[in-house]
Amino acid sequence: MNTRFLGTLCAVADTGSLAGAGRAVRLSSAAVAEQIQALERELGVRLVTRLGRAVTLTDEGRAVVGAGREILTRVADLTQVAQLGRLSGTLRIGSVSTALMSVVPPALRHMAEHHPEIALKIVPGTSSQLQFMLESSEIDCAITVRPTIETAKEFGWHLIREEPLTLVCPADLTFAGVEACLSSASMISMYRNSPTGRIAERFLQDKKIVAKELFEIEAAEVILVLVSQGLGISLLPDYGFRSSAERRFRKVAIADRAYDRSIGILYRRGARISLVNTFYAAIINAHARGRMAPLTGERP
């Protein structure tokens, strides 16, 4: 079986169309269709159904994609094994959006300067999305919030930094303390079902604060824009964001470190662990050299 055809089927599953899969694997739609048909002939089952331009997987197709991703991961691992310890190959990295803006750029600079032979592919996503992608072998590691449930033994975790929960409020708001501010001003909340939203919600519940919620949004950068426009206040982990002339706000870190957000790298153990460790070392090196955005919230 041609493993490239399996990769094409996975691309169809990810994009939902022949054209989208073709762009992902750099083939024409006709070539994608031919490869899928070749797989169907070899396996003796129908893998996809077409409805207009959309393509959906059959039950058999979904089963093949699930097993196919694992096969493709093993093939990629075999390529790394053949390098006999030399640092080269492709590393697929997932990242939550806040880390994508603060942790990842200086690490990429270090990798480009010191390990140009390692090809990096960066995939954005939420913590839950990235953990699913890691479990389904779509990525090799993820910069994400520490998992709240125990992961399988095949996965490992390296801490990158602790980000203090921080009150963010308009620059011209009269400040009378964290709890007073949260009790009186309108609240722009992170999505409650996200790891970050749960930290903020736990703080409010522990302090018995009933906030007047205005919006609930799973996008920290959007929240900062709204706060700077004077629409409300928020509780966010300090991932290195700063006030500026265009986006002015005040930030005050919560004194209790029990509400800090742990950001780290979740990874799959295996042949590419040396690449993961090299990337993690690049993150730590960038942090030590001060290239990573500092956490500068005031302590009350």
mmCIF file of C-alpha atoms in Angstrom:
data_model
loop_
_atom_site.group_PDB
_atom_site.id
_atom_site.type_symbol
_atom_site.label_atom_id
_atom_site.label_comp_id
_atom_site.label_asym_id
_atom_site.label_seq_id
_atom_site.Cartn_x
_atom_site.Cartn_y
_atom_site.Cartn_z
ATOM 1 C CA MET A 1 0.000 0.000 0.000
ATOM 2 C CA ASN A 2 1.259 3.471 -0.877
ATOM 3 C CA THR A 3 1.387 5.440 2.375
ATOM 4 C CA ARG A 4 1.135 8.701 0.425
ATOM 5 C CA PHE A 5 -2.374 7.655 -0.572
ATOM 6 C CA LEU A 6 -3.198 7.253 3.125
ATOM 7 C CA GLY A 7 -1.911 10.785 3.695
ATOM 8 C CA THR A 8 -4.186 12.024 0.929
ATOM 9 C CA LEU A 9 -7.197 10.290 2.513
ATOM 10 C CA CYS A 10 -6.375 11.950 5.844
ATOM 11 C CA ALA A 11 -6.203 15.310 4.046
ATOM 12 C CA VAL A 12 -9.667 14.672 2.593
ATOM 13 C CA ALA A 13 -10.924 13.918 6.115
ATOM 14 C CA ASP A 14 -9.382 17.149 7.444
ATOM 15 C CA THR A 15 -10.583 19.476 4.668
ATOM 16 C CA GLY A 16 -13.872 17.884 3.596
ATOM 17 C CA SER A 17 -13.224 18.326 -0.128
ATOM 18 C CA LEU A 18 -11.010 17.026 -2.903
ATOM 19 C CA ALA A 19 -9.877 20.557 -3.750
ATOM 20 C CA GLY A 20 -8.934 21.302 -0.136
ATOM 21 C CA ALA A 21 -7.071 18.026 0.152
ATOM 22 C CA GLY A 22 -5.290 18.783 -3.109
ATOM 23 C CA ARG A 23 -4.062 22.112 -1.757
ATOM 24 C CA ALA A 24 -2.864 20.407 1.430
ATOM 25 C CA VAL A 25 -0.862 17.698 -0.361
ATOM 26 C CA ARG A 26 -0.060 19.756 -3.484
ATOM 27 C CA LEU A 27 -2.005 17.670 -5.971
ATOM 28 C CA SER A 28 -4.841 18.366 -8.380
ATOM 29 C CA SER A 29 -8.369 17.381 -7.406
ATOM 30 C CA ALA A 30 -8.275 14.719 -10.118
ATOM 31 C CA ALA A 31 -5.073 13.217 -8.697
ATOM 32 C CA VAL A 32 -6.607 13.175 -5.213
ATOM 33 C CA ALA A 33 -9.664 11.339 -6.570
ATOM 34 C CA GLU A 34 -7.440 8.798 -8.329
ATOM 35 C CA GLN A 35 -5.491 8.079 -5.152
ATOM 36 C CA ILE A 36 -8.678 7.592 -3.127
ATOM 37 C CA GLN A 37 -10.058 5.270 -5.793
ATOM 38 C CA ALA A 38 -6.805 3.283 -5.749
ATOM 39 C CA LEU A 39 -7.136 2.861 -1.981
ATOM 40 C CA GLU A 40 -10.765 1.795 -2.355
ATOM 41 C CA ARG A 41 -9.804 -0.857 -4.923
ATOM 42 C CA GLU A 42 -6.993 -2.162 -2.734
ATOM 43 C CA LEU A 43 -9.112 -2.336 0.422
ATOM 44 C CA GLY A 44 -12.290 -3.446 -1.308
ATOM 45 C CA VAL A 45 -14.521 -0.883 0.426
ATOM 46 C CA ARG A 46 -16.009 2.541 -0.262
ATOM 47 C CA LEU A 47 -14.072 5.164 1.685
ATOM 48 C CA VAL A 48 -15.816 8.421 0.731
ATOM 49 C CA THR A 49 -19.147 9.668 -0.536
ATOM 50 C CA ARG A 50 -19.581 12.803 -2.623
ATOM 51 C CA LEU A 51 -22.390 15.345 -2.368
ATOM 52 C CA GLY A 52 -21.727 18.181 -4.786
ATOM 53 C CA ARG A 53 -18.274 19.529 -3.977
ATOM 54 C CA ALA A 54 -18.338 18.202 -0.432
ATOM 55 C CA VAL A 55 -16.803 14.855 0.462
ATOM 56 C CA THR A 56 -17.612 12.852 3.585
ATOM 57 C CA LEU A 57 -16.058 9.670 4.896
ATOM 58 C CA THR A 58 -18.014 6.440 5.087
ATOM 59 C CA ASP A 59 -17.842 4.404 8.310
ATOM 60 C CA GLU A 60 -15.125 2.339 6.649
ATOM 61 C CA GLY A 61 -13.327 5.517 5.635
ATOM 62 C CA ARG A 62 -13.327 6.851 9.202
ATOM 63 C CA ALA A 63 -11.923 3.550 10.459
ATOM 64 C CA VAL A 64 -9.154 3.619 7.855
ATOM 65 C CA VAL A 65 -8.271 7.245 8.644
ATOM 66 C CA GLY A 66 -7.983 6.440 12.354
ATOM 67 C CA ALA A 67 -5.579 3.568 11.715
ATOM 68 C CA GLY A 68 -3.921 5.413 8.831
ATOM 69 C CA ARG A 69 -2.825 8.337 11.005
ATOM 70 C CA GLU A 70 -1.020 5.921 13.308
ATOM 71 C CA ILE A 71 0.655 4.227 10.342
ATOM 72 C CA LEU A 72 1.800 7.588 8.962
ATOM 73 C CA THR A 73 3.219 8.515 12.377
ATOM 74 C CA ARG A 74 5.166 5.237 12.443
ATOM 75 C CA VAL A 75 6.497 5.893 8.949
ATOM 76 C CA ALA A 76 7.644 9.375 10.001
ATOM 77 C CA ASP A 77 9.238 7.843 13.113
ATOM 78 C CA LEU A 78 11.080 5.362 10.902
ATOM 79 C CA THR A 79 12.543 8.276 8.947
ATOM 80 C CA GLN A 80 13.815 9.754 12.203
ATOM 81 C CA VAL A 81 15.219 6.412 13.385
ATOM 82 C CA ALA A 82 17.180 6.138 10.137
ATOM 83 C CA GLN A 83 18.984 9.375 11.001
ATOM 84 C CA LEU A 84 20.858 7.481 13.779
ATOM 85 C CA GLY A 85 20.456 10.288 16.296
ATOM 86 C CA ARG A 86 21.139 13.173 13.932
ATOM 87 C CA LEU A 87 18.783 16.111 14.474
ATOM 88 C CA SER A 88 16.803 16.383 11.259
ATOM 89 C CA GLY A 89 13.289 15.740 10.063
ATOM 90 C CA THR A 90 9.881 17.333 10.556
ATOM 91 C CA LEU A 91 8.333 18.301 13.893
ATOM 92 C CA ARG A 92 4.608 19.112 13.977
ATOM 93 C CA ILE A 93 3.848 21.559 16.797
ATOM 94 C CA GLY A 94 0.448 22.667 18.040
ATOM 95 C CA SER A 95 0.020 25.832 20.093
ATOM 96 C CA VAL A 96 -2.714 27.738 21.899
ATOM 97 C CA SER A 97 -3.125 31.266 20.530
ATOM 98 C CA THR A 98 -1.597 33.107 23.502
ATOM 99 C CA ALA A 99 1.571 30.995 23.375
ATOM 100 C CA LEU A 100 1.625 31.385 19.602
ATOM 101 C CA MET A 101 2.143 35.127 20.133
ATOM 102 C CA SER A 102 4.519 34.989 23.099
ATOM 103 C CA VAL A 103 6.323 31.662 23.490
ATOM 104 C CA VAL A 104 6.606 30.382 19.927
ATOM 105 C CA PRO A 105 8.216 33.275 17.935
ATOM 106 C CA PRO A 106 11.487 33.514 19.935
ATOM 107 C CA ALA A 107 11.755 29.718 19.972
ATOM 108 C CA LEU A 108 11.348 29.624 16.177
ATOM 109 C CA ARG A 109 14.093 32.217 15.845
ATOM 110 C CA HIS A 110 16.420 30.041 17.938
ATOM 111 C CA MET A 111 15.557 26.954 15.875
ATOM 112 C CA ALA A 112 16.199 28.801 12.602
ATOM 113 C CA GLU A 113 19.570 30.004 13.874
ATOM 114 C CA HIS A 114 20.780 26.735 15.422
ATOM 115 C CA HIS A 115 18.777 23.870 13.892
ATOM 116 C CA PRO A 116 17.781 24.815 10.322
ATOM 117 C CA GLU A 117 17.784 21.121 9.354
ATOM 118 C CA ILE A 118 14.644 20.554 11.452
ATOM 119 C CA ALA A 119 11.478 21.464 9.542
ATOM 120 C CA LEU A 120 8.763 22.885 11.798
ATOM 121 C CA LYS A 121 5.027 22.896 11.106
ATOM 122 C CA ILE A 122 2.955 25.051 13.483
ATOM 123 C CA VAL A 123 -0.748 24.353 14.035
ATOM 124 C CA PRO A 124 -2.975 26.700 16.125
ATOM 125 C CA GLY A 125 -5.813 25.441 18.277
ATOM 126 C CA THR A 126 -7.436 25.368 21.691
ATOM 127 C CA SER A 127 -6.061 23.150 24.460
ATOM 128 C CA SER A 128 -8.773 20.521 23.954
ATOM 129 C CA GLN A 129 -8.348 20.550 20.176
ATOM 130 C CA LEU A 130 -4.583 20.160 20.440
ATOM 131 C CA GLN A 131 -4.812 17.293 22.912
ATOM 132 C CA PHE A 132 -7.175 15.481 20.535
ATOM 133 C CA MET A 133 -4.790 16.116 17.628
ATOM 134 C CA LEU A 134 -1.895 14.758 19.665
ATOM 135 C CA GLU A 135 -3.834 11.631 20.620
ATOM 136 C CA SER A 136 -4.813 11.059 16.973
ATOM 137 C CA SER A 137 -1.162 11.508 15.826
ATOM 138 C CA GLU A 138 -1.861 14.660 13.818
ATOM 139 C CA ILE A 139 0.855 16.562 15.722
ATOM 140 C CA ASP A 140 3.938 15.516 17.709
ATOM 141 C CA CYS A 141 3.690 18.000 20.593
ATOM 142 C CA ALA A 142 1.551 20.902 21.773
ATOM 143 C CA ILE A 143 2.215 24.075 23.738
ATOM 144 C CA THR A 144 -0.866 24.157 25.885
ATOM 145 C CA VAL A 145 -2.363 24.519 29.339
ATOM 146 C CA ARG A 146 -1.433 21.692 31.712
ATOM 147 C CA PRO A 147 -3.996 18.881 31.287
ATOM 148 C CA THR A 148 -6.405 18.641 34.205
ATOM 149 C CA ILE A 149 -6.816 14.864 33.798
ATOM 150 C CA GLU A 150 -4.088 12.246 33.774
ATOM 151 C CA THR A 151 -2.754 11.471 30.304
ATOM 152 C CA ALA A 152 -1.708 8.073 28.962
ATOM 153 C CA LYS A 153 1.832 6.845 29.663
ATOM 154 C CA GLU A 154 2.819 7.448 26.047
ATOM 155 C CA PHE A 155 2.572 11.207 26.657
ATOM 156 C CA GLY A 156 4.844 13.490 28.652
ATOM 157 C CA TRP A 157 4.740 17.079 29.903
ATOM 158 C CA HIS A 158 7.415 19.799 30.338
ATOM 159 C CA LEU A 159 6.506 23.021 32.153
ATOM 160 C CA ILE A 160 7.425 26.245 30.337
ATOM 161 C CA ARG A 161 6.151 28.896 32.747
ATOM 162 C CA GLU A 162 3.464 29.859 35.259
ATOM 163 C CA GLU A 163 1.273 32.774 34.175
ATOM 164 C CA PRO A 164 -0.432 34.714 37.019
ATOM 165 C CA LEU A 165 -4.147 35.338 36.777
ATOM 166 C CA THR A 166 -4.457 39.069 36.131
ATOM 167 C CA LEU A 167 -7.183 41.665 36.368
ATOM 168 C CA VAL A 168 -7.281 43.767 33.198
ATOM 169 C CA CYS A 169 -9.262 47.006 33.292
ATOM 170 C CA PRO A 170 -9.506 50.268 31.293
ATOM 171 C CA ALA A 171 -6.610 52.610 31.971
ATOM 172 C CA ASP A 172 -8.892 55.430 33.181
ATOM 173 C CA LEU A 173 -11.041 53.253 35.500
ATOM 174 C CA THR A 174 -10.906 54.305 39.166
ATOM 175 C CA PHE A 175 -9.253 51.331 40.868
ATOM 176 C CA ALA A 176 -10.363 50.442 44.409
ATOM 177 C CA GLY A 177 -8.954 46.920 44.604
ATOM 178 C CA VAL A 178 -9.330 43.685 42.671
ATOM 179 C CA GLU A 179 -12.449 42.342 44.393
ATOM 180 C CA ALA A 180 -14.225 45.711 44.420
ATOM 181 C CA CYS A 181 -13.507 46.165 40.734
ATOM 182 C CA LEU A 182 -14.769 42.677 39.857
ATOM 183 C CA SER A 183 -17.945 43.215 41.885
ATOM 184 C CA SER A 184 -18.880 46.530 40.276
ATOM 185 C CA ALA A 185 -17.657 46.654 36.666
ATOM 186 C CA SER A 186 -19.018 44.738 33.669
ATOM 187 C CA MET A 187 -17.125 41.501 33.022
ATOM 188 C CA ILE A 188 -15.797 40.239 29.692
ATOM 189 C CA SER A 189 -15.103 36.573 30.383
ATOM 190 C CA MET A 190 -13.055 33.873 28.731
ATOM 191 C CA TYR A 191 -15.189 30.944 27.601
ATOM 192 C CA ARG A 192 -16.078 29.079 30.826
ATOM 193 C CA ASN A 193 -15.466 25.597 29.412
ATOM 194 C CA SER A 194 -11.892 26.452 28.422
ATOM 195 C CA PRO A 195 -9.031 25.731 30.864
ATOM 196 C CA THR A 196 -8.399 29.488 31.224
ATOM 197 C CA GLY A 197 -12.082 30.254 31.751
ATOM 198 C CA ARG A 198 -12.283 27.612 34.470
ATOM 199 C CA ILE A 199 -9.378 29.197 36.371
ATOM 200 C CA ALA A 200 -11.073 32.614 36.358
ATOM 201 C CA GLU A 201 -14.422 31.082 37.305
ATOM 202 C CA ARG A 202 -12.816 29.225 40.216
ATOM 203 C CA PHE A 203 -11.298 32.468 41.502
ATOM 204 C CA LEU A 204 -14.667 34.248 41.387
ATOM 205 C CA GLN A 205 -16.408 31.358 43.148
ATOM 206 C CA ASP A 206 -13.726 31.075 45.844
ATOM 207 C CA LYS A 207 -13.967 34.815 46.562
ATOM 208 C CA LYS A 208 -17.789 34.665 46.368
ATOM 209 C CA ILE A 209 -17.806 37.415 43.730
ATOM 210 C CA VAL A 210 -20.890 37.687 41.528
ATOM 211 C CA ALA A 211 -19.666 39.381 38.382
ATOM 212 C CA LYS A 212 -21.912 41.281 35.971
ATOM 213 C CA GLU A 213 -21.069 39.439 32.767
ATOM 214 C CA LEU A 214 -21.212 41.404 29.520
ATOM 215 C CA PHE A 215 -19.598 38.989 27.032
ATOM 216 C CA GLU A 216 -18.092 35.487 27.014
ATOM 217 C CA ILE A 217 -15.361 35.115 24.384
ATOM 218 C CA GLU A 218 -12.661 32.491 23.771
ATOM 219 C CA ALA A 219 -10.132 34.972 22.372
ATOM 220 C CA ALA A 220 -7.815 36.804 24.754
ATOM 221 C CA GLU A 221 -6.660 39.366 22.177
ATOM 222 C CA VAL A 222 -10.257 40.347 21.399
ATOM 223 C CA ILE A 223 -10.934 40.737 25.117
ATOM 224 C CA LEU A 224 -7.933 43.074 25.472
ATOM 225 C CA VAL A 225 -9.229 45.249 22.625
ATOM 226 C CA LEU A 226 -12.670 45.487 24.248
ATOM 227 C CA VAL A 227 -11.177 46.323 27.660
ATOM 228 C CA SER A 228 -8.976 49.029 26.125
ATOM 229 C CA GLN A 229 -12.127 50.522 24.580
ATOM 230 C CA GLY A 230 -13.657 50.836 28.048
ATOM 231 C CA LEU A 231 -16.378 48.207 27.594
ATOM 232 C CA GLY A 232 -15.511 46.223 30.709
ATOM 233 C CA ILE A 233 -12.888 44.358 32.713
ATOM 234 C CA SER A 234 -11.558 40.807 32.531
ATOM 235 C CA LEU A 235 -9.518 38.114 34.261
ATOM 236 C CA LEU A 236 -6.782 36.726 32.042
ATOM 237 C CA PRO A 237 -3.532 34.848 32.578
ATOM 238 C CA ASP A 238 -0.600 37.183 31.962
ATOM 239 C CA TYR A 239 0.988 35.683 28.850
ATOM 240 C CA GLY A 240 3.116 38.782 28.279
ATOM 241 C CA PHE A 241 0.548 41.207 26.857
ATOM 242 C CA ARG A 242 1.278 44.914 27.329
ATOM 243 C CA SER A 243 -0.566 48.196 27.250
ATOM 244 C CA SER A 244 0.302 50.473 24.338
ATOM 245 C CA ALA A 245 -0.643 53.837 22.889
ATOM 246 C CA GLU A 246 -3.195 52.120 20.628
ATOM 247 C CA ARG A 247 -4.453 49.673 23.248
ATOM 248 C CA ARG A 248 -4.337 51.161 26.754
ATOM 249 C CA PHE A 249 -5.309 49.205 29.868
ATOM 250 C CA ARG A 250 -4.145 48.496 33.402
ATOM 251 C CA LYS A 251 -3.145 45.020 34.579
ATOM 252 C CA VAL A 252 -2.962 43.864 38.200
ATOM 253 C CA ALA A 253 -1.808 40.327 38.956
ATOM 254 C CA ILE A 254 -3.816 38.275 41.458
ATOM 255 C CA ALA A 255 -1.617 37.793 44.532
ATOM 256 C CA ASP A 256 -2.575 34.141 45.088
ATOM 257 C CA ARG A 257 -0.417 31.896 42.884
ATOM 258 C CA ALA A 258 -2.972 29.087 43.260
ATOM 259 C CA TYR A 259 -4.742 30.670 40.278
ATOM 260 C CA ASP A 260 -1.710 30.775 37.992
ATOM 261 C CA ARG A 261 -2.027 29.097 34.588
ATOM 262 C CA SER A 262 0.623 26.471 33.824
ATOM 263 C CA ILE A 263 1.795 26.547 30.207
ATOM 264 C CA GLY A 264 3.981 23.737 28.940
ATOM 265 C CA ILE A 265 4.679 21.338 26.143
ATOM 266 C CA LEU A 266 2.656 18.131 25.952
ATOM 267 C CA TYR A 267 4.350 15.534 23.764
ATOM 268 C CA ARG A 268 4.191 11.970 22.538
ATOM 269 C CA ARG A 269 7.097 9.726 23.473
ATOM 270 C CA GLY A 270 8.717 8.000 20.505
ATOM 271 C CA ALA A 271 11.354 8.290 17.827
ATOM 272 C CA ARG A 272 10.961 12.057 17.483
ATOM 273 C CA ILE A 273 11.455 12.789 21.170
ATOM 274 C CA SER A 274 14.916 14.192 20.380
ATOM 275 C CA LEU A 275 13.276 16.800 18.113
ATOM 276 C CA VAL A 276 10.719 17.638 20.809
ATOM 277 C CA ASN A 277 13.477 18.043 23.399
ATOM 278 C CA THR A 278 15.442 20.269 21.017
ATOM 279 C CA PHE A 279 12.414 22.524 20.524
ATOM 280 C CA TYR A 280 11.743 22.635 24.261
ATOM 281 C CA ALA A 281 15.385 23.608 24.846
ATOM 282 C CA ALA A 282 14.923 26.404 22.289
ATOM 283 C CA ILE A 283 11.947 27.714 24.290
ATOM 284 C CA ILE A 284 13.910 27.680 27.542
ATOM 285 C CA ASN A 285 16.920 29.310 25.852
ATOM 286 C CA ALA A 286 14.724 32.112 24.477
ATOM 287 C CA HIS A 287 13.239 32.636 27.940
ATOM 288 C CA ALA A 288 16.689 32.775 29.561
ATOM 289 C CA ARG A 289 17.900 35.334 27.019
ATOM 290 C CA GLY A 290 14.900 37.575 27.653
ATOM 291 C CA ARG A 291 13.493 37.137 24.144
ATOM 292 C CA MET A 292 10.150 35.961 25.496
ATOM 293 C CA ALA A 293 7.641 38.624 26.533
ATOM 294 C CA PRO A 294 7.953 39.216 30.294
ATOM 295 C CA LEU A 295 5.057 38.925 32.752
ATOM 296 C CA THR A 296 4.694 42.455 34.136
ATOM 297 C CA GLY A 297 1.380 42.686 35.986
ATOM 298 C CA GLU A 298 1.355 44.758 39.198
ATOM 299 C CA ARG A 299 0.861 42.857 42.436
ATOM 300 C CA PRO A 300 -1.856 44.379 44.678
#
